[in-house]
Every structure is written in structure tokens, then in C-alpha cells.
């Protein structure tokens, strides 16, 4: 049976720029960074203490996915404080943090314009 998500793919136009953003700005850790083919590397990142991660990789023919809403939601203990910290690091927010009955959430973008939700657990 399926037990978990190992990683999700984030299509990017510049792997090094994306790697810098995800590690230096968001604080993710490199799990794997190795050549994939003559055009790309296989970059897999870990997120906090989670066993789930993401890859900075664009499958051939999927370049049109770069800069879209990913459907990926990250969790933070304190969404407001996390968003404030990320904004100070230059992260662009498409939607500022908003409180609702079910929790707090915001939407931010990476350097390619890929959009992600950051919300409460």
C-alpha cells in the first residue's frame, strides 16, 4: 500500500537559481544533487524534519508548467511569523496571510513564479 509522498516535482527554468532560493531563502536541505542528463541535474530537497521533499526538475515537454500554481501546500507552526521572515528575505507573496475558521494561509511565489500555499497544520 502507498504510505507517503516521497517528493513532488517543481518545474524550474534555472536549476541553480532555484536551488539557491529553496536552500538559502526557504531553508530546505539538499538530499541529492547530481547530473541527470546533458541539460539538467537531479536535485532533490528535504523539508524540515519531514520525510517528504521536492525536486527541482522539469521533465522534457513540461516547460509550460513553469510559473504556475503548483497545488503544493507547506505547513508552518506560525504562518504569520514565517511569512514575515520570508518577506524580509525577499519572497514575493501573491496573497498575504489570511486567517479563516480553519486556520491561516498565504500564497507565495518562487523566482520562476511557481506558486505555493503556506498554511497552518
PDB file of C-alpha atoms in Angstrom:
ATOM      1  CA  UNK A   1       0.000   0.000   0.000  1.00  0.00           C
ATOM      2  CA  UNK A   2       1.028   3.602  -0.521  1.00  0.00           C
ATOM      3  CA  UNK A   3       2.492   5.043   2.667  1.00  0.00           C
ATOM      4  CA  UNK A   4       3.633   8.588   1.904  1.00  0.00           C
ATOM      5  CA  UNK A   5       4.744  11.119  -0.673  1.00  0.00           C
ATOM      6  CA  UNK A   6       8.488  10.849  -1.263  1.00  0.00           C
ATOM      7  CA  UNK A   7       8.747  14.054  -3.292  1.00  0.00           C
ATOM      8  CA  UNK A   8       6.844  16.313  -5.654  1.00  0.00           C
ATOM      9  CA  UNK A   9       8.336  17.976  -8.700  1.00  0.00           C
ATOM     10  CA  UNK A  10       8.679  21.722  -9.115  1.00  0.00           C
ATOM     11  CA  UNK A  11       9.423  22.699 -12.714  1.00  0.00           C
ATOM     12  CA  UNK A  12      12.068  25.427 -12.913  1.00  0.00           C
ATOM     13  CA  UNK A  13      13.827  27.320 -15.691  1.00  0.00           C
ATOM     14  CA  UNK A  14      17.177  27.752 -13.912  1.00  0.00           C
ATOM     15  CA  UNK A  15      18.093  24.958 -11.516  1.00  0.00           C
ATOM     16  CA  UNK A  16      20.924  26.832  -9.791  1.00  0.00           C
ATOM     17  CA  UNK A  17      18.823  29.929  -9.154  1.00  0.00           C
ATOM     18  CA  UNK A  18      16.034  27.697  -7.832  1.00  0.00           C
ATOM     19  CA  UNK A  19      18.457  25.728  -5.642  1.00  0.00           C
ATOM     20  CA  UNK A  20      19.759  28.952  -4.115  1.00  0.00           C
ATOM     21  CA  UNK A  21      16.209  30.141  -3.392  1.00  0.00           C
ATOM     22  CA  UNK A  22      14.966  26.899  -1.867  1.00  0.00           C
ATOM     23  CA  UNK A  23      18.043  26.329   0.295  1.00  0.00           C
ATOM     24  CA  UNK A  24      19.191  29.844   1.221  1.00  0.00           C
ATOM     25  CA  UNK A  25      15.793  31.543   1.405  1.00  0.00           C
ATOM     26  CA  UNK A  26      13.391  28.768   2.401  1.00  0.00           C
ATOM     27  CA  UNK A  27      15.903  26.695   4.379  1.00  0.00           C
ATOM     28  CA  UNK A  28      15.416  23.370   2.613  1.00  0.00           C
ATOM     29  CA  UNK A  29      18.307  20.888   2.601  1.00  0.00           C
ATOM     30  CA  UNK A  30      19.936  19.127  -0.343  1.00  0.00           C
ATOM     31  CA  UNK A  31      19.277  15.385  -0.372  1.00  0.00           C
ATOM     32  CA  UNK A  32      20.622  14.751  -3.888  1.00  0.00           C
ATOM     33  CA  UNK A  33      22.285  16.985  -6.471  1.00  0.00           C
ATOM     34  CA  UNK A  34      23.754  15.023  -9.351  1.00  0.00           C
ATOM     35  CA  UNK A  35      23.823  15.073 -13.151  1.00  0.00           C
ATOM     36  CA  UNK A  36      20.686  13.718 -14.803  1.00  0.00           C
ATOM     37  CA  UNK A  37      21.425  14.269 -18.483  1.00  0.00           C
ATOM     38  CA  UNK A  38      23.301  16.797 -20.609  1.00  0.00           C
ATOM     39  CA  UNK A  39      20.703  19.508 -19.815  1.00  0.00           C
ATOM     40  CA  UNK A  40      19.630  19.043 -16.203  1.00  0.00           C
ATOM     41  CA  UNK A  41      20.646  17.853 -12.756  1.00  0.00           C
ATOM     42  CA  UNK A  42      18.541  15.731 -10.433  1.00  0.00           C
ATOM     43  CA  UNK A  43      18.050  17.986  -7.415  1.00  0.00           C
ATOM     44  CA  UNK A  44      16.065  16.571  -4.528  1.00  0.00           C
ATOM     45  CA  UNK A  45      15.459  18.659  -1.415  1.00  0.00           C
ATOM     46  CA  UNK A  46      14.326  17.802   2.102  1.00  0.00           C
ATOM     47  CA  UNK A  47      11.906  19.994   4.027  1.00  0.00           C
ATOM     48  CA  UNK A  48      12.419  20.385   7.756  1.00  0.00           C
ATOM     49  CA  UNK A  49      12.016  17.100   9.635  1.00  0.00           C
ATOM     50  CA  UNK A  50       9.510  15.789   7.091  1.00  0.00           C
ATOM     51  CA  UNK A  51      10.230  12.683   5.058  1.00  0.00           C
ATOM     52  CA  UNK A  52       8.559  14.367   2.073  1.00  0.00           C
ATOM     53  CA  UNK A  53      10.586  16.531  -0.263  1.00  0.00           C
ATOM     54  CA  UNK A  54      10.604  18.175  -3.642  1.00  0.00           C
ATOM     55  CA  UNK A  55      12.653  18.026  -6.794  1.00  0.00           C
ATOM     56  CA  UNK A  56      13.793  20.973  -8.894  1.00  0.00           C
ATOM     57  CA  UNK A  57      13.406  19.300 -12.240  1.00  0.00           C
ATOM     58  CA  UNK A  58      11.425  19.929 -15.415  1.00  0.00           C
ATOM     59  CA  UNK A  59      10.523  16.840 -17.465  1.00  0.00           C
ATOM     60  CA  UNK A  60      11.039  17.321 -21.185  1.00  0.00           C
ATOM     61  CA  UNK A  61       7.872  18.697 -22.761  1.00  0.00           C
ATOM     62  CA  UNK A  62       6.595  20.078 -19.436  1.00  0.00           C
ATOM     63  CA  UNK A  63       8.198  23.514 -19.651  1.00  0.00           C
ATOM     64  CA  UNK A  64       4.724  25.107 -19.843  1.00  0.00           C
ATOM     65  CA  UNK A  65       4.215  24.143 -16.164  1.00  0.00           C
ATOM     66  CA  UNK A  66       6.913  26.593 -15.054  1.00  0.00           C
ATOM     67  CA  UNK A  67       5.398  29.608 -13.312  1.00  0.00           C
ATOM     68  CA  UNK A  68       2.012  28.106 -12.449  1.00  0.00           C
ATOM     69  CA  UNK A  69       0.092  27.323  -9.274  1.00  0.00           C
ATOM     70  CA  UNK A  70       1.642  24.073  -8.058  1.00  0.00           C
ATOM     71  CA  UNK A  71      -1.044  22.859  -5.692  1.00  0.00           C
ATOM     72  CA  UNK A  72       1.696  22.250  -3.113  1.00  0.00           C
ATOM     73  CA  UNK A  73       0.943  23.377   0.443  1.00  0.00           C
ATOM     74  CA  UNK A  74       3.650  23.814   3.064  1.00  0.00           C
ATOM     75  CA  UNK A  75       2.941  23.859   6.801  1.00  0.00           C
ATOM     76  CA  UNK A  76       4.336  26.313   9.359  1.00  0.00           C
ATOM     77  CA  UNK A  77       3.800  26.406  13.108  1.00  0.00           C
ATOM     78  CA  UNK A  78       3.317  30.184  12.962  1.00  0.00           C
ATOM     79  CA  UNK A  79       2.220  31.241   9.481  1.00  0.00           C
ATOM     80  CA  UNK A  80       2.230  34.957  10.246  1.00  0.00           C
ATOM     81  CA  UNK A  81       5.786  34.932  11.652  1.00  0.00           C
ATOM     82  CA  UNK A  82       7.065  32.657   8.880  1.00  0.00           C
ATOM     83  CA  UNK A  83       5.603  34.883   6.169  1.00  0.00           C
ATOM     84  CA  UNK A  84       7.067  37.972   7.813  1.00  0.00           C
ATOM     85  CA  UNK A  85      10.508  36.316   7.941  1.00  0.00           C
ATOM     86  CA  UNK A  86      10.261  35.185   4.299  1.00  0.00           C
ATOM     87  CA  UNK A  87       9.115  38.635   3.154  1.00  0.00           C
ATOM     88  CA  UNK A  88      12.211  40.130   4.804  1.00  0.00           C
ATOM     89  CA  UNK A  89      14.268  37.685   2.711  1.00  0.00           C
ATOM     90  CA  UNK A  90      12.600  38.982  -0.458  1.00  0.00           C
ATOM     91  CA  UNK A  91       9.941  36.324  -1.016  1.00  0.00           C
ATOM     92  CA  UNK A  92       7.031  37.574  -3.120  1.00  0.00           C
ATOM     93  CA  UNK A  93       3.572  36.949  -1.684  1.00  0.00           C
ATOM     94  CA  UNK A  94       0.668  36.619  -4.113  1.00  0.00           C
ATOM     95  CA  UNK A  95      -1.714  36.513  -1.171  1.00  0.00           C
ATOM     96  CA  UNK A  96      -0.736  37.855   2.237  1.00  0.00           C
ATOM     97  CA  UNK A  97      -1.519  35.654   5.256  1.00  0.00           C
ATOM     98  CA  UNK A  98      -5.224  35.492   5.973  1.00  0.00           C
ATOM     99  CA  UNK A  99      -6.923  33.989   8.999  1.00  0.00           C
ATOM    100  CA  UNK A 100     -10.005  31.835   8.499  1.00  0.00           C
ATOM    101  CA  UNK A 101     -12.063  29.495  10.685  1.00  0.00           C
ATOM    102  CA  UNK A 102      -9.957  26.545   9.552  1.00  0.00           C
ATOM    103  CA  UNK A 103      -6.555  28.226  10.007  1.00  0.00           C
ATOM    104  CA  UNK A 104      -4.187  30.733   8.416  1.00  0.00           C
ATOM    105  CA  UNK A 105      -2.765  30.619   4.885  1.00  0.00           C
ATOM    106  CA  UNK A 106      -0.793  32.677   2.388  1.00  0.00           C
ATOM    107  CA  UNK A 107       0.397  32.156  -1.187  1.00  0.00           C
ATOM    108  CA  UNK A 108       3.974  32.886  -2.248  1.00  0.00           C
ATOM    109  CA  UNK A 109       5.971  32.515  -5.440  1.00  0.00           C
ATOM    110  CA  UNK A 110       9.467  31.269  -6.227  1.00  0.00           C
ATOM    111  CA  UNK A 111      11.755  33.102  -8.703  1.00  0.00           C
ATOM    112  CA  UNK A 112      10.030  31.345 -11.644  1.00  0.00           C
ATOM    113  CA  UNK A 113       6.570  32.383 -10.465  1.00  0.00           C
ATOM    114  CA  UNK A 114       5.607  28.904  -9.244  1.00  0.00           C
ATOM    115  CA  UNK A 115       3.003  29.478  -6.543  1.00  0.00           C
ATOM    116  CA  UNK A 116       2.719  27.635  -3.222  1.00  0.00           C
ATOM    117  CA  UNK A 117       0.448  27.802  -0.193  1.00  0.00           C
ATOM    118  CA  UNK A 118       1.917  28.102   3.286  1.00  0.00           C
ATOM    119  CA  UNK A 119      -0.592  27.345   5.997  1.00  0.00           C
ATOM    120  CA  UNK A 120      -1.252  26.173   9.492  1.00  0.00           C
ATOM    121  CA  UNK A 121      -1.449  22.466  10.269  1.00  0.00           C
TER     122      UNK A 121
END
